[in-house]
Tab-separated table of C-alpha atoms in Angstrom:
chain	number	residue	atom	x	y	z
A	1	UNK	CA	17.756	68.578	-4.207
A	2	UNK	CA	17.979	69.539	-0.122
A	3	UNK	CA	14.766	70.207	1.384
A	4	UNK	CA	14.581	72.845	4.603
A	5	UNK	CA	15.189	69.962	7.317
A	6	UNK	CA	18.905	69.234	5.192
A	7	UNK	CA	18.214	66.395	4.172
A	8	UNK	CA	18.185	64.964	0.283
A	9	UNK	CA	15.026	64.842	-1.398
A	10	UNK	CA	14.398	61.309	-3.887
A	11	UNK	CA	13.793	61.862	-6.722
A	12	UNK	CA	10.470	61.313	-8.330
A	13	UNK	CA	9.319	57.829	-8.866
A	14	UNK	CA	7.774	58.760	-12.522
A	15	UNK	CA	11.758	59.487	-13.181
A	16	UNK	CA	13.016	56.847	-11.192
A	17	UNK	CA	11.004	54.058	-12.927
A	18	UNK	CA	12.968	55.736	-16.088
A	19	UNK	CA	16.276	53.867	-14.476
A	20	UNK	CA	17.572	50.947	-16.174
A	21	UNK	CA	19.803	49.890	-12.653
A	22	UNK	CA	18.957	46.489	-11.492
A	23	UNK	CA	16.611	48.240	-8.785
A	24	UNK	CA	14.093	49.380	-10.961
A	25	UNK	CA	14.545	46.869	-14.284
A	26	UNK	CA	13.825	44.150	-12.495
A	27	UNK	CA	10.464	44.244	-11.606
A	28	UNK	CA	7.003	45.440	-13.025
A	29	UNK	CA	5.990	49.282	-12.423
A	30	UNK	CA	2.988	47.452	-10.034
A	31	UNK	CA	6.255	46.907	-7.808
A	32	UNK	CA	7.844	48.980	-4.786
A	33	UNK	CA	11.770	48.110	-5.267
A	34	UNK	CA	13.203	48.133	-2.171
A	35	UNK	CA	15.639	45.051	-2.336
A	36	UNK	CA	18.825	45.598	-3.989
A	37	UNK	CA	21.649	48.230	-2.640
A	38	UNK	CA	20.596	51.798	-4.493
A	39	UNK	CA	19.471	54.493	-3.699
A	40	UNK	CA	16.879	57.019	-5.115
A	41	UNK	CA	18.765	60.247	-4.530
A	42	UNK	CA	19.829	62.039	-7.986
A	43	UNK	CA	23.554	62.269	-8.092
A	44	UNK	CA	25.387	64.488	-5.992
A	45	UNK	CA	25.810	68.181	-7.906
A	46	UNK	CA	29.387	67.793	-7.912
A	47	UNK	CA	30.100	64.146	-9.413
A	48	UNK	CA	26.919	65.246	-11.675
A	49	UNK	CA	29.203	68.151	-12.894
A	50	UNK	CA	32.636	66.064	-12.871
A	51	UNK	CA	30.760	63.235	-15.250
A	52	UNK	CA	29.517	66.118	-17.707
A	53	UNK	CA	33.026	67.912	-17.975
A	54	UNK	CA	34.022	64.093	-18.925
A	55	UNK	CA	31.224	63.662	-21.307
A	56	UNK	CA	32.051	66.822	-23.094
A	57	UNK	CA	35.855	66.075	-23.092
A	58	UNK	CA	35.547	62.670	-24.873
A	59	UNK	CA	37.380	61.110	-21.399
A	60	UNK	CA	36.122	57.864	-21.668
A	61	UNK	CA	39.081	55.716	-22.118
A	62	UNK	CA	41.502	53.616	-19.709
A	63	UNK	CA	41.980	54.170	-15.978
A	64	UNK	CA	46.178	54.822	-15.951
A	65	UNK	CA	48.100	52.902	-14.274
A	66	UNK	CA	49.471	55.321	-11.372
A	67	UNK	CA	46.057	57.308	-11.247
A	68	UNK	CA	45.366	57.501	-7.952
A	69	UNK	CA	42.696	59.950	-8.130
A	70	UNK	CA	40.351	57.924	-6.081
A	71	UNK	CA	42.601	56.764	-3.402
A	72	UNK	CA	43.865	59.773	-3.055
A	73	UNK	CA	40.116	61.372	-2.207
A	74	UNK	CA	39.459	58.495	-0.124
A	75	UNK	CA	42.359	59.192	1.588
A	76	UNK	CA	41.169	62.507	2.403
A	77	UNK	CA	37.846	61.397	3.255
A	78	UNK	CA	39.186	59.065	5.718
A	79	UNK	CA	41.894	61.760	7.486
A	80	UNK	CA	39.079	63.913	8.227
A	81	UNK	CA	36.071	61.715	9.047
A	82	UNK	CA	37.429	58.530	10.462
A	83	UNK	CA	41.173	60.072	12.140
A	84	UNK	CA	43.348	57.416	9.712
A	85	UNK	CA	44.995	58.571	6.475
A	86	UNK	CA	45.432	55.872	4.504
A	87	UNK	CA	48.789	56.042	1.976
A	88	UNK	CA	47.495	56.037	-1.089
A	89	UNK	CA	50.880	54.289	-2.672
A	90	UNK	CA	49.819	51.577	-0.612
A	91	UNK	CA	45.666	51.383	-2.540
A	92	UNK	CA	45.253	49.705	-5.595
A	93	UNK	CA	42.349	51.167	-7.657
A	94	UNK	CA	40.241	48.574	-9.344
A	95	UNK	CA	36.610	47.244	-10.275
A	96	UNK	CA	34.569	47.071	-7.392
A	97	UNK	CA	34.754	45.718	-3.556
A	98	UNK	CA	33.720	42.345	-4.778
A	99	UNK	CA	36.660	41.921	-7.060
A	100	UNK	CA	39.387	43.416	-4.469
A	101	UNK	CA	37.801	40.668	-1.691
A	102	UNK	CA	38.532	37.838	-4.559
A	103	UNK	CA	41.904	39.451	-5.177
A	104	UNK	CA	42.954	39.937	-1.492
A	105	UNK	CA	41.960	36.690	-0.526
A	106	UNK	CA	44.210	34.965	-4.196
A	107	UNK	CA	47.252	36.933	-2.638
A	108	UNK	CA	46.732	35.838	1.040
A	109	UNK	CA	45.463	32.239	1.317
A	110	UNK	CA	45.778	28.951	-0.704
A	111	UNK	CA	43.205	26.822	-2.836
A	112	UNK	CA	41.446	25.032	0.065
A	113	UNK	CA	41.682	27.424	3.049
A	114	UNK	CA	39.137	27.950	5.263
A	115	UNK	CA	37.763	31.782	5.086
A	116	UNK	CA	35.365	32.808	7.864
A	117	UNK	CA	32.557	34.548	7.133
A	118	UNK	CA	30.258	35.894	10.010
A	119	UNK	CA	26.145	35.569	8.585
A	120	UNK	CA	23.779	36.905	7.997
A	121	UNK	CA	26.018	38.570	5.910
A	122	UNK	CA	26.027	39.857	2.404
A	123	UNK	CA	24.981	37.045	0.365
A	124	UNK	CA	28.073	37.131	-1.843
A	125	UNK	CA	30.465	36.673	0.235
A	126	UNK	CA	30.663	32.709	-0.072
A	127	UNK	CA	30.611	33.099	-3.633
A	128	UNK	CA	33.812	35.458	-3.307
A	129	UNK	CA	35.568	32.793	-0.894
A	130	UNK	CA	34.875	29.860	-3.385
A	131	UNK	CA	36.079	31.756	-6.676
A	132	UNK	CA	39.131	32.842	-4.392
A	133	UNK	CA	39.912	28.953	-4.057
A	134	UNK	CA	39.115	29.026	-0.437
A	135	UNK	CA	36.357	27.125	1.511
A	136	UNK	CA	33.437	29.641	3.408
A	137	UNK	CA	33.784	28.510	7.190
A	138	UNK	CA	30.526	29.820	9.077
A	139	UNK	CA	31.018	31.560	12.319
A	140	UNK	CA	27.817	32.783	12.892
A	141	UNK	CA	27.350	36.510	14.829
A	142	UNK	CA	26.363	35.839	18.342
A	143	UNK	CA	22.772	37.439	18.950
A	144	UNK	CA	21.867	38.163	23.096
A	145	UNK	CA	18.153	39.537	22.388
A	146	UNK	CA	19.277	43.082	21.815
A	147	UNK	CA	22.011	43.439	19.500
A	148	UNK	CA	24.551	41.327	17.184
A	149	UNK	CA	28.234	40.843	18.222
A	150	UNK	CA	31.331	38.690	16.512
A	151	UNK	CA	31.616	35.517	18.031
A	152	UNK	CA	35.287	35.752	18.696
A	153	UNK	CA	35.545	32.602	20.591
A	154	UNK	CA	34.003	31.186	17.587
A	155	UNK	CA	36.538	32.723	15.278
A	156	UNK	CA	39.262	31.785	17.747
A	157	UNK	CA	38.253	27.804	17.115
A	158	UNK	CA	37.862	28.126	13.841
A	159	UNK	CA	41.475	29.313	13.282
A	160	UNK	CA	42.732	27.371	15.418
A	161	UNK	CA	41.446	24.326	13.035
A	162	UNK	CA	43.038	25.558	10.273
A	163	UNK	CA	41.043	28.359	8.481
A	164	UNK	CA	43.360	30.883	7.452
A	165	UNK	CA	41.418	34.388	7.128
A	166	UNK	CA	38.282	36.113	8.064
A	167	UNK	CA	36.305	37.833	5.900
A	168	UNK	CA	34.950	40.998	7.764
A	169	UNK	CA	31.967	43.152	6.931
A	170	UNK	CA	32.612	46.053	8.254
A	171	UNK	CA	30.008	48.428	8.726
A	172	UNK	CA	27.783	44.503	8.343
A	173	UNK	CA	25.662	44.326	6.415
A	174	UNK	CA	22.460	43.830	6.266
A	175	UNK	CA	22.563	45.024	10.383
A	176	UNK	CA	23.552	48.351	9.976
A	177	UNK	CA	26.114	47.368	12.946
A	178	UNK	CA	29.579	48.892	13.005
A	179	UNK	CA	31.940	46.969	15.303
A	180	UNK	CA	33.662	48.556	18.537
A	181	UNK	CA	37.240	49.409	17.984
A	182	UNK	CA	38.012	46.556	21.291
A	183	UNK	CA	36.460	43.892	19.052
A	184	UNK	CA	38.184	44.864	15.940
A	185	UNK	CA	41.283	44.850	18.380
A	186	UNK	CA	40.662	41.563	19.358
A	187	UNK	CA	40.181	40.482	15.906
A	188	UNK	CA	43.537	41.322	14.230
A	189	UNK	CA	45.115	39.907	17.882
A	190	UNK	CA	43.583	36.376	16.882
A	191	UNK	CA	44.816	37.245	13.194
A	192	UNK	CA	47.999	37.648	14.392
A	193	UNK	CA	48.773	35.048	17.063
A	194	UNK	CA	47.154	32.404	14.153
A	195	UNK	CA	49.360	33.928	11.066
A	196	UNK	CA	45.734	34.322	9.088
A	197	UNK	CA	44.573	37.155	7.633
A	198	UNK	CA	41.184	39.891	7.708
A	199	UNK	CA	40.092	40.964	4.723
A	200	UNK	CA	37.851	44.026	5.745
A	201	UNK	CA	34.676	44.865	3.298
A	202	UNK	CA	34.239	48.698	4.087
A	203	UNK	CA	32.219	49.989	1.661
A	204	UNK	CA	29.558	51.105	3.952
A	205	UNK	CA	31.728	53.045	6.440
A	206	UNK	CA	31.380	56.641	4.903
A	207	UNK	CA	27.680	55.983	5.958
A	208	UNK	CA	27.769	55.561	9.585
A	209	UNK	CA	25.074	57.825	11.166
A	210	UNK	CA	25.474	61.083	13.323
A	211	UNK	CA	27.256	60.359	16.248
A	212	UNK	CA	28.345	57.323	15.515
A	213	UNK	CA	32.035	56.478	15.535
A	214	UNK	CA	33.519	54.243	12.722
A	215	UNK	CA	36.598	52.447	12.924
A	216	UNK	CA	38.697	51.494	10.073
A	217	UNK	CA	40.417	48.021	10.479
A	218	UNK	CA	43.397	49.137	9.533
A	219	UNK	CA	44.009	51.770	12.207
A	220	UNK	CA	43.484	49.737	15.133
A	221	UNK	CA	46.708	47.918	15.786
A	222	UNK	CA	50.146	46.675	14.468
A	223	UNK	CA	48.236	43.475	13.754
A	224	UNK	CA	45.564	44.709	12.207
A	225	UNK	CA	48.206	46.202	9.787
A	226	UNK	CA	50.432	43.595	9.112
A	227	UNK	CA	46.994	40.834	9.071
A	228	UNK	CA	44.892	43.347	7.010
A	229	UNK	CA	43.602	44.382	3.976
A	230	UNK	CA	40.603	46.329	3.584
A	231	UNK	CA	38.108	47.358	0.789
A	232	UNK	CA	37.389	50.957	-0.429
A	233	UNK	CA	34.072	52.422	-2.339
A	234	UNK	CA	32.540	55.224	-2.739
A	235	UNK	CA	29.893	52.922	-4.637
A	236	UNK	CA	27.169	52.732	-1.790
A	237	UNK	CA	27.417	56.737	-0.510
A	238	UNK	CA	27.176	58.236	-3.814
A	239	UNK	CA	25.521	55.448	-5.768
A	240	UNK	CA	28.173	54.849	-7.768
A	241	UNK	CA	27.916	50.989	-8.221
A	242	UNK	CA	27.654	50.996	-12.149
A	243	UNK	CA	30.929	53.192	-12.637
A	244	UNK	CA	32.826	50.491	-11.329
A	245	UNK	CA	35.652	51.687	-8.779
A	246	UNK	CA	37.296	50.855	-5.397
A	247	UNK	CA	40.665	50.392	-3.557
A	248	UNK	CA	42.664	47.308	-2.169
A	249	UNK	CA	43.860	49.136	0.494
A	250	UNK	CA	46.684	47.554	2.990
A	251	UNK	CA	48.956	49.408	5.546
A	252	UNK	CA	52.130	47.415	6.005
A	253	UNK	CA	54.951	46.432	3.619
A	254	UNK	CA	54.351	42.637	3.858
A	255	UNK	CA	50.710	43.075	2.737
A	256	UNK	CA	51.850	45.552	0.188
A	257	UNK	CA	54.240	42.586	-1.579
A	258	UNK	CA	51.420	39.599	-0.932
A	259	UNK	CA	48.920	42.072	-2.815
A	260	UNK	CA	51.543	42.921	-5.781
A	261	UNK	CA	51.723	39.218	-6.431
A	262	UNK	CA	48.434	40.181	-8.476
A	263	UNK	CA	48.264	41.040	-11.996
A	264	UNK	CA	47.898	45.167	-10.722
A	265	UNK	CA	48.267	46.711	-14.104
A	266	UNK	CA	45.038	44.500	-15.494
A	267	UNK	CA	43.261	45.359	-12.303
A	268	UNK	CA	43.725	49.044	-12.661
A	269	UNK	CA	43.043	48.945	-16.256
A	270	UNK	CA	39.492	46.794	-15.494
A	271	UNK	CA	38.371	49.892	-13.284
A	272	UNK	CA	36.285	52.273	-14.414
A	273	UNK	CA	37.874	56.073	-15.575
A	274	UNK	CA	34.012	57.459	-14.987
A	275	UNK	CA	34.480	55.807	-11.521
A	276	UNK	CA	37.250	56.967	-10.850
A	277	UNK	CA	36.300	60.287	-11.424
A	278	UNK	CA	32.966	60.335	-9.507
A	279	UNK	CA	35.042	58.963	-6.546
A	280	UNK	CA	36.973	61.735	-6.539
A	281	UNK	CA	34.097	64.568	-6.382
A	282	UNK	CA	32.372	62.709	-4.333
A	283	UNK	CA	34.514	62.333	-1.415
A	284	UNK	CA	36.569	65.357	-2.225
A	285	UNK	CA	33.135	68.076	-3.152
A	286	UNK	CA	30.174	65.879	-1.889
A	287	UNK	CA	30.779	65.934	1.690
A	288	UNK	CA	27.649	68.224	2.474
A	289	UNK	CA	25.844	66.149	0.447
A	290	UNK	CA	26.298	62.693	2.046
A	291	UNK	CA	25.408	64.363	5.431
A	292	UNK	CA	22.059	65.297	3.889
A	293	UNK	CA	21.493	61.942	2.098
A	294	UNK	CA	22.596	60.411	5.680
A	295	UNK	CA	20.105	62.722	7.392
A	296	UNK	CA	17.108	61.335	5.435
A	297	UNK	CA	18.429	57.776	5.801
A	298	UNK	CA	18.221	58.455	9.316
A	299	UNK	CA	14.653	60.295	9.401
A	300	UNK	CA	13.397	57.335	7.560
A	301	UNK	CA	14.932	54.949	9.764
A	302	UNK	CA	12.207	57.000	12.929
A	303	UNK	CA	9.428	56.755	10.137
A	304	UNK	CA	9.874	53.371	9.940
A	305	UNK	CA	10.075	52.776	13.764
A	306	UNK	CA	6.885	54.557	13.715
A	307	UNK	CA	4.834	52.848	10.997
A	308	UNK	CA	5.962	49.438	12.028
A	309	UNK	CA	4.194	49.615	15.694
A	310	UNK	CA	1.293	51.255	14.205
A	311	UNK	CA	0.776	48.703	11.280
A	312	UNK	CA	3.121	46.107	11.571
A	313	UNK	CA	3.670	45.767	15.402
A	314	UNK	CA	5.058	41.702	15.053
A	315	UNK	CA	7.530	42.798	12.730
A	316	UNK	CA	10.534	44.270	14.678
A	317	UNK	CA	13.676	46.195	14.345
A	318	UNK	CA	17.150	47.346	15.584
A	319	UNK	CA	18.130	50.550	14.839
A	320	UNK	CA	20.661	50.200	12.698
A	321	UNK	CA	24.009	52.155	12.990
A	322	UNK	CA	25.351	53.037	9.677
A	323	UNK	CA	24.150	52.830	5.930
A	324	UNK	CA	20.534	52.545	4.551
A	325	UNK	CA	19.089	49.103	5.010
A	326	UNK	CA	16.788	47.990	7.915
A	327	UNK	CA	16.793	44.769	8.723
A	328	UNK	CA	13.102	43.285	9.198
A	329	UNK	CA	12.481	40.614	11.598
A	330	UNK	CA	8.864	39.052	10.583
A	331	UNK	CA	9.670	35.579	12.510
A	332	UNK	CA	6.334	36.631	15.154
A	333	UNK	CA	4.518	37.747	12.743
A	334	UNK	CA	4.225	34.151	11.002
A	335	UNK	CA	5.442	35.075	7.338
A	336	UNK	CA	7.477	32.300	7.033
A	337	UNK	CA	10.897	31.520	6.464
A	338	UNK	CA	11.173	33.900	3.313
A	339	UNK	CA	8.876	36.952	4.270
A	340	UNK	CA	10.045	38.727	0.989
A	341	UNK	CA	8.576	36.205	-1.011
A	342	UNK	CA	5.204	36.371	0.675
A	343	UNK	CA	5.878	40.249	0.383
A	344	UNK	CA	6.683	40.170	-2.771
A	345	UNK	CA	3.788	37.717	-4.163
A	346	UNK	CA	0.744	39.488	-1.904
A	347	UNK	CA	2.328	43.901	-1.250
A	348	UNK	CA	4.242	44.417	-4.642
A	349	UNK	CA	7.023	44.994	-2.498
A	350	UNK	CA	10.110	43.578	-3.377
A	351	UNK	CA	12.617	43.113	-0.642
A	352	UNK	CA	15.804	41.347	-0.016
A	353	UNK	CA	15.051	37.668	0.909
A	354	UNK	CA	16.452	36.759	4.539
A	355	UNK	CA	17.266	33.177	3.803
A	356	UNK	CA	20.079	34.385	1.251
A	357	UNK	CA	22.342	36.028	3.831
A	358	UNK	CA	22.296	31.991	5.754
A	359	UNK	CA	20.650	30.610	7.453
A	360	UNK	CA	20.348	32.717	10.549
A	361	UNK	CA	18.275	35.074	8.225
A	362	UNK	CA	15.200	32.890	8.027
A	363	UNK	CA	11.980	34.728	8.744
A	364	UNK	CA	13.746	38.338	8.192
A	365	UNK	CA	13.975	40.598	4.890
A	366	UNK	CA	16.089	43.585	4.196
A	367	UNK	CA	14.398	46.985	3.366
A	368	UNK	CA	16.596	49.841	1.715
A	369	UNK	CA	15.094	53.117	3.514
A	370	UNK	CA	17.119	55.258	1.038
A	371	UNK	CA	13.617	56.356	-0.629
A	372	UNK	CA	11.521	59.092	-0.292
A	373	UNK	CA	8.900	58.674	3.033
A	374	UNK	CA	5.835	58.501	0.976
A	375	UNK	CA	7.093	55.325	-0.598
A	376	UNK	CA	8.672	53.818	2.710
A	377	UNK	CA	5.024	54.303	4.197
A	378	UNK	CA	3.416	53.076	0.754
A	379	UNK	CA	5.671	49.935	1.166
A	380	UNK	CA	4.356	49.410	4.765
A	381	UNK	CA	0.939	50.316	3.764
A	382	UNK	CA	1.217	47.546	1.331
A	383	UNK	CA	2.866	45.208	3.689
A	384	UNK	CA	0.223	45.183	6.514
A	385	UNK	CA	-2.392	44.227	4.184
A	386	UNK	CA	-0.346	40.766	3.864
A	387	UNK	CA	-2.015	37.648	5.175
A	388	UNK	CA	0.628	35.209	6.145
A	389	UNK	CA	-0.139	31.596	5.404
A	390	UNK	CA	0.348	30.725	9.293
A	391	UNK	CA	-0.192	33.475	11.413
A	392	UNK	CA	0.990	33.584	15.261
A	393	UNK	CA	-2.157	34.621	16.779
């Protein structure tokens, strides 16, 4: 499972074409998957073990209400990694992040409200405004030429016409960028002096990289805590997606109540008990093991560097700061608008399409570097014998 270096080895692509997950089912075996949020690493040993003690036991009933299990672990998790305990009386287990961002934002705005959303950002986020009730208002990250920032001024206007809360990603992706604690700060400050709200999407934050210091919304100021509700997975650092559990999380009474307004016992009851149970092992027993998995995320990340400027030298990118995508810019290279169509139709190598995550992600693709290096450098193998249809030079 761990090779010498410390670092997760994936699992073998004869068994991982055996998966039935949305990575590997949706494409032909000619096809590297390399699109969709999963990763390749077999289970961690100890939610592996939890599962089977379930299996054997029959435990495959209801999640109770009052189980908090997972927030509990999380809880944990983010005392001792992140400096912020969370109260767990205060997190709301349920499906996944995607159903406590359409949740949060029923209990905190009104059919019609404006909810910022900062692209490129994960695609689904407009789609979670819009079945909230609310209207997506695009404030756009501010790019200088070397790295990504929120445009608070931007954010600032836009409340100050009317939206009523921001939808934060938080590590974002598909940068990998994790937001200084000032601008988070500054954030919940606007929050506050506009009476809107931040809903904060978290579930990549237990994969930040080494050294890298990630801030929970939530810890950062009164505001923040009285403005703020954030989301909780283990989902994307254990690969938990298909067990279906994560946390509403808030930190102040008044969010507490707004939340409750929500049917909570059918929102417990819709997560899932296996989820609940991996969550628990896997922040609670799999600490060890997400450093490892984190470790080859980040080796990969250097591989890639590498291979790019040796076979793909117009196609750039920033090193990103937490989880296990890379985001790809081809726009010099002349793929197009959609390079993962072109990479898709020409390499076999199906990546996350730019253009989805708005429109500031035309002529980039996403790349999930949570693989084993022989298929990273088979996918850029692949890739750099790609002719685009109008090449720069």
């Amino acid at each position: 499972m761990t090779d010498g270096n410390g670092e997760v080895r994936a699992d073998p692509i004869d068994v991982l074409r055996r998966r039935t997950s949305e990575k590997w089912a949706l494409h032909g075996d000619d096809v590297l998957p390399m699109f969709v949020a999963e990763t390749d690493f077999p289970l961690a040993p100890p939610i592996r073990r939890a599962l089977e003690r379930a299996l054997a036991d029959g435990d495959t009933g209801y999640v109770a209400v009052g189980d908090d299990r997972a927030a509990s672990a999380i809880s944990r998790f983010a005392r001792d990694r992140w400096g912020w305990e969370p109260d767990p009386e205060h997190m709301l287990t349920t499906t996944d992040v995607g159903i406590v961002i359409v949740e949060a934002l029923r209990a905190l705005v009104e059919p019609g409200d404006g909810v910022i959303i900062m692209p490129p950002v994960y695609p689904p986020f407009p789609d979670f405004v819009r079945e909230a009730g609310g209207v997506p208002v695009s404030v756009p990250l501010v790019d200088d030429g070397t790295a990504w920032s929120i445009d608070l001024d931007g954010v600032e206007t836009a409340l100050a016409a009317g939206a009523r809360a921001v939808l934060l990603c938080s590590p974002h992706n598909p940068l990998g960028l994790v937001h200084p604690r000032g601008v988070l700060e500054a954030l919940a400050d606007l929050a506050g002096r506009h009476g809107a709200f931040v809903v904060s999407d978290e579930i990549h934050a237990p994969l930040a990289h080494a050294g890298v210091g990630f801030t929970p919304f939530l810890s950062v100021s009164e505001a923040a805590r009285e403005h703020g509700v954030a989301a909780l997975s283990g989902s994307k650092a254990f690969n938990l997606a298909g067990l279906k559990c994560a946390c509403i999380t808030t930190a102040s009474e008044r969010t507490r109540a707004l939340v409750a307004r929500r049917p909570t016992e059918e929102l417990v009851a819709r997560a899932g008990l296996f989820g609940v149970i991996a969550t628990q092992a896997g922040f609670d027993e799999s600490r060890d093991w997400l450093d490892a998995s984190l470790a080859t995320v980040e080796a990969n990340v250097a591989l890639l560097e590498r291979l790019l400027a040796e076979r793909l030298p117009d196609v750039t990118m920033r090193r990103p700061h937490a989880s296990y995508l890379a985001w790809l810019d081809f726009r010099r290279a002349g793929w197009g608008d959609d390079p993962a169509d072109a990479a898709l139709r020409q390499a076999r190598v199906a990546l996350a399409n730019g253009p989805a995550f708005g429109a500031e992600g035309r002529g980039f693709a996403r790349l999930n570097l949570a693989c084993a290096p022989d298929v990273l450098a088979a996918a850029v193998d692949r890739l750099a014998r790609v002719r685009p249809a109008s090449p720069t030079r």
